[in-house]
Short mmCIF file of C-alpha atoms in Angstrom, two decimals:
data_model
loop_
_atom_site.label_atom_id
_atom_site.label_comp_id
_atom_site.label_asym_id
_atom_site.label_seq_id
_atom_site.Cartn_x
_atom_site.Cartn_y
_atom_site.Cartn_z
CA UNK A 1 -0.17 -0.22 -0.13
CA UNK A 2 1.41 3.55 -1.43
CA UNK A 3 1.63 5.85 1.40
CA UNK A 4 -0.55 8.90 0.97
CA UNK A 5 1.56 12.31 0.79
CA UNK A 6 0.31 15.34 3.20
CA UNK A 7 0.98 18.79 2.59
CA UNK A 8 1.05 21.95 4.91
CA UNK A 9 -1.14 24.43 3.36
CA UNK A 10 -2.79 27.72 3.86
CA UNK A 11 -6.75 28.76 3.12
CA UNK A 12 -6.79 25.20 0.70
CA UNK A 13 -3.60 25.91 -1.29
CA UNK A 14 -0.14 24.31 -0.56
CA UNK A 15 2.76 26.49 0.91
CA UNK A 16 5.76 27.64 -1.29
CA UNK A 17 7.43 24.15 -1.94
CA UNK A 18 11.45 23.59 -1.96
CA UNK A 19 11.06 20.91 -4.02
CA UNK A 20 14.86 19.58 -6.09
CA UNK A 21 13.07 16.20 -7.34
CA UNK A 22 14.35 15.82 -10.69
CA UNK A 23 11.32 15.73 -12.73
CA UNK A 24 7.21 16.71 -11.55
CA UNK A 25 4.20 15.86 -13.62
CA UNK A 26 1.86 18.62 -13.69
CA UNK A 27 -1.73 17.88 -14.33
CA UNK A 28 -4.82 19.56 -15.77
CA UNK A 29 -8.28 18.35 -14.05
CA UNK A 30 -11.04 19.40 -16.44
CA UNK A 31 -11.45 17.31 -19.22
CA UNK A 32 -8.13 15.59 -18.85
CA UNK A 33 -8.50 13.78 -15.45
CA UNK A 34 -11.95 13.56 -15.86
CA UNK A 35 -13.92 12.07 -19.79
CA UNK A 36 -15.64 15.33 -19.85
CA UNK A 37 -15.27 19.01 -18.96
CA UNK A 38 -16.63 18.70 -15.81
CA UNK A 39 -16.64 23.03 -14.69
CA UNK A 40 -16.87 23.95 -18.49
CA UNK A 41 -20.88 21.67 -17.77
CA UNK A 42 -21.19 23.09 -14.54
CA UNK A 43 -21.16 26.95 -15.33
CA UNK A 44 -23.28 26.47 -18.45
CA UNK A 45 -26.09 24.54 -16.07
CA UNK A 46 -26.01 27.21 -13.22
CA UNK A 47 -24.85 30.16 -15.59
CA UNK A 48 -26.04 29.35 -18.80
CA UNK A 49 -27.03 32.58 -20.11
CA UNK A 50 -23.45 34.22 -19.38
CA UNK A 51 -21.50 31.16 -20.49
CA UNK A 52 -23.52 31.34 -24.04
CA UNK A 53 -21.86 34.84 -24.06
CA UNK A 54 -18.20 34.56 -22.27
CA UNK A 55 -17.11 31.27 -23.45
CA UNK A 56 -16.89 31.79 -27.15
CA UNK A 57 -15.14 34.71 -25.89
CA UNK A 58 -12.45 33.11 -23.75
CA UNK A 59 -11.83 30.48 -26.19
CA UNK A 60 -11.01 32.64 -29.08
CA UNK A 61 -9.01 34.35 -26.45
CA UNK A 62 -10.78 37.35 -26.57
CA UNK A 63 -11.42 37.76 -23.40
CA UNK A 64 -8.79 36.35 -20.40
CA UNK A 65 -10.20 33.71 -18.41
CA UNK A 66 -9.22 35.53 -15.34
CA UNK A 67 -12.36 38.13 -16.21
CA UNK A 68 -14.76 35.57 -17.83
CA UNK A 69 -14.49 32.65 -14.96
CA UNK A 70 -14.27 34.96 -12.73
CA UNK A 71 -17.48 36.93 -13.85
CA UNK A 72 -19.15 33.65 -14.44
CA UNK A 73 -18.15 32.36 -11.10
CA UNK A 74 -19.42 35.20 -9.26
CA UNK A 75 -22.61 35.03 -10.84
CA UNK A 76 -23.97 32.34 -9.40
CA UNK A 77 -26.11 31.67 -5.91
CA UNK A 78 -23.76 30.55 -3.15
CA UNK A 79 -27.17 28.01 -2.04
CA UNK A 80 -25.78 26.34 -5.68
CA UNK A 81 -23.09 25.14 -3.49
CA UNK A 82 -24.31 21.71 -2.04
CA UNK A 83 -26.04 21.71 -5.76
CA UNK A 84 -22.43 21.68 -7.17
CA UNK A 85 -21.17 19.19 -5.57
CA UNK A 86 -23.84 17.25 -6.29
CA UNK A 87 -23.49 17.50 -10.18
CA UNK A 88 -19.94 16.53 -10.20
CA UNK A 89 -20.11 13.78 -7.74
CA UNK A 90 -21.25 11.44 -10.87
CA UNK A 91 -18.74 12.51 -12.98
CA UNK A 92 -15.94 9.94 -14.75
CA UNK A 93 -12.33 9.61 -14.82
CA UNK A 94 -10.07 8.52 -17.55
CA UNK A 95 -8.66 5.75 -17.96
CA UNK A 96 -5.21 4.62 -16.39
CA UNK A 97 -5.02 7.21 -14.17
CA UNK A 98 -4.63 4.94 -10.77
CA UNK A 99 -2.04 2.99 -13.04
CA UNK A 100 -0.08 6.47 -13.93
CA UNK A 101 0.38 7.59 -10.01
CA UNK A 102 1.43 4.36 -9.56
CA UNK A 103 4.30 4.42 -11.71
CA UNK A 104 4.79 7.95 -10.30
CA UNK A 105 5.14 6.86 -7.12
CA UNK A 106 8.29 4.14 -8.00
CA UNK A 107 9.77 6.84 -9.52
CA UNK A 108 9.53 9.16 -7.20
CA UNK A 109 7.54 12.01 -9.15
CA UNK A 110 5.47 14.38 -7.89
CA UNK A 111 1.44 14.29 -9.41
CA UNK A 112 0.05 18.23 -8.94
CA UNK A 113 -3.06 18.71 -10.08
CA UNK A 114 -3.42 21.79 -11.25
CA UNK A 115 -7.03 23.34 -12.83
CA UNK A 116 -8.64 26.56 -13.23
CA UNK A 117 -11.91 25.22 -11.88
CA UNK A 118 -13.46 24.78 -8.23
CA UNK A 119 -11.27 22.56 -5.88
CA UNK A 120 -14.77 21.32 -4.42
CA UNK A 121 -15.18 19.44 -7.72
CA UNK A 122 -11.77 18.28 -7.99
CA UNK A 123 -12.14 16.67 -4.68
CA UNK A 124 -15.47 14.93 -5.38
CA UNK A 125 -14.35 13.53 -8.29
CA UNK A 126 -11.47 11.92 -7.37
CA UNK A 127 -12.39 10.95 -4.48
CA UNK A 128 -10.11 8.76 -2.32
CA UNK A 129 -7.76 8.97 -4.73
CA UNK A 130 -6.98 13.22 -4.15
CA UNK A 131 -4.62 11.95 -1.29
CA UNK A 132 -1.92 10.58 -4.16
CA UNK A 133 -1.57 13.87 -5.99
CA UNK A 134 1.59 15.95 -3.95
CA UNK A 135 -1.06 19.02 -4.54
CA UNK A 136 -4.01 20.14 -5.78
CA UNK A 137 -4.08 23.86 -6.86
CA UNK A 138 -7.51 25.39 -8.03
CA UNK A 139 -10.31 27.98 -7.52
CA UNK A 140 -11.72 28.10 -4.13
CA UNK A 141 -15.45 30.59 -3.53
CA UNK A 142 -16.86 32.02 -0.59
CA UNK A 143 -19.92 31.13 -0.19
CA UNK A 144 -21.34 33.50 2.79
CA UNK A 145 -22.79 35.79 0.85
CA UNK A 146 -25.79 35.87 -1.73
CA UNK A 147 -23.30 34.88 -5.23
CA UNK A 148 -20.17 32.81 -4.85
CA UNK A 149 -17.16 35.03 -4.23
CA UNK A 150 -13.66 33.43 -6.08
CA UNK A 151 -10.06 33.34 -4.25
CA UNK A 152 -7.40 32.22 -6.08
CA UNK A 153 -3.68 33.02 -4.18
CA UNK A 154 -2.12 31.60 -7.40
CA UNK A 155 -4.50 34.39 -9.45
CA UNK A 156 -2.24 35.46 -12.87
CA UNK A 157 -2.71 38.60 -15.71
CA UNK A 158 -4.86 36.61 -17.64
CA UNK A 159 -5.79 33.37 -15.28
CA UNK A 160 -7.60 33.29 -12.16
CA UNK A 161 -5.51 29.87 -11.61
CA UNK A 162 -1.92 30.88 -12.85
CA UNK A 163 -0.45 27.40 -13.86
CA UNK A 164 2.95 28.48 -14.95
CA UNK A 165 3.24 30.53 -11.22
CA UNK A 166 2.48 26.83 -9.88
CA UNK A 167 4.76 25.32 -11.74
CA UNK A 168 7.45 28.05 -10.57
CA UNK A 169 7.34 27.04 -6.66
CA UNK A 170 8.59 23.58 -7.96
CA UNK A 171 11.94 23.44 -8.58
CA UNK A 172 12.78 20.14 -11.11
CA UNK A 173 15.16 19.69 -13.99
CA UNK A 174 11.80 18.63 -16.03
CA UNK A 175 7.87 19.76 -15.80
CA UNK A 176 6.08 17.74 -17.65
CA UNK A 177 2.44 18.72 -18.60
CA UNK A 178 -1.02 17.23 -19.75
CA UNK A 179 -3.62 18.94 -20.40
CA UNK A 180 -6.73 19.04 -23.32
CA UNK A 181 -8.09 23.15 -23.36
CA UNK A 182 -7.17 27.03 -23.21
CA UNK A 183 -6.73 26.93 -19.51
CA UNK A 184 -3.63 24.52 -19.97
CA UNK A 185 -1.52 26.74 -22.77
CA UNK A 186 0.01 28.76 -20.92
CA UNK A 187 1.49 25.90 -18.65
CA UNK A 188 2.20 23.57 -21.84
CA UNK A 189 4.36 26.92 -23.26
CA UNK A 190 6.43 26.32 -19.87
CA UNK A 191 6.26 22.68 -20.06
CA UNK A 192 9.92 20.38 -20.86
CA UNK A 193 7.26 17.95 -22.42
CA UNK A 194 3.83 18.35 -23.03
CA UNK A 195 0.96 15.84 -23.40
CA UNK A 196 -2.02 17.74 -25.53
CA UNK A 197 -5.51 16.85 -26.66
CA UNK A 198 -8.43 18.40 -28.31
CA UNK A 199 -8.26 22.27 -28.20
CA UNK A 200 -4.52 22.59 -26.52
CA UNK A 201 -3.13 20.27 -29.65
CA UNK A 202 -4.70 22.96 -31.54
CA UNK A 203 -3.73 25.77 -29.65
CA UNK A 204 0.15 24.14 -29.60
CA UNK A 205 0.24 23.42 -33.34
CA UNK A 206 -0.40 27.12 -33.93
CA UNK A 207 2.74 27.79 -31.55
CA UNK A 208 4.39 25.22 -32.99
CA UNK A 209 5.03 23.64 -29.92
CA UNK A 210 6.10 19.92 -29.88
CA UNK A 211 3.76 18.23 -27.88
CA UNK A 212 2.92 14.27 -27.80
CA UNK A 213 -1.05 13.48 -28.32
CA UNK A 214 -2.57 11.07 -26.15
CA UNK A 215 -6.11 9.60 -24.89
CA UNK A 216 -5.98 8.07 -21.59
CA UNK A 217 -3.15 8.15 -19.16
CA UNK A 218 -2.23 4.28 -20.24
CA UNK A 219 -0.66 6.73 -23.59
CA UNK A 220 1.29 9.07 -20.99
CA UNK A 221 1.90 6.20 -18.70
CA UNK A 222 3.85 4.12 -21.80
CA UNK A 223 5.43 6.71 -23.18
CA UNK A 224 7.02 8.24 -19.82
CA UNK A 225 7.69 4.53 -18.84
CA UNK A 226 10.16 4.61 -22.04
CA UNK A 227 11.78 7.92 -21.64
CA UNK A 228 12.37 7.39 -18.14
CA UNK A 229 13.76 3.90 -18.48
#
């Protein structure tokens, strides 16, 4: 049985780490760990009209993720918090995740989840696997008022969660990024190597940034196993 990792946190966020590991894997959550875009689906469900207006602008990169996602989240009534947890519960994870985590543990490589979505959704879907991650960086919300108030310690210029800022917390020779969409674009540009699918692959093609296509985590496992042999 693999020991669960524990980290000090402040307001749900891990403290700055002094990580001198050779390698670290940074993984998106929505549409990457999950089969479908759970966060996007939640926003469309709980803020349908505003989502239809803002999401095309964010995908086209005419509106920043920082501004768009904040507007969407802060339009949702706080009384929906419990419903969002229920909405998240049945979401399915992509195959091969446990096997990849076992491989990374054996190689002593940290697996860090970096999500532009809600932490509570990540934790709900991950269940018992949540402790297999070295850390989870995501958006927290204050639901004590009439509507959500966003709390994101790693907010960036254009992102509500700056994945590059998170990466900077980890001193590693090789930084591996796994993602699927626009929220992973800056992370992918910064990473040593990238596993990309869907929209992220299209964005990286435009930038001529090399990446490895993947469908499930068995693909990632096979590639890393060969690379790190």
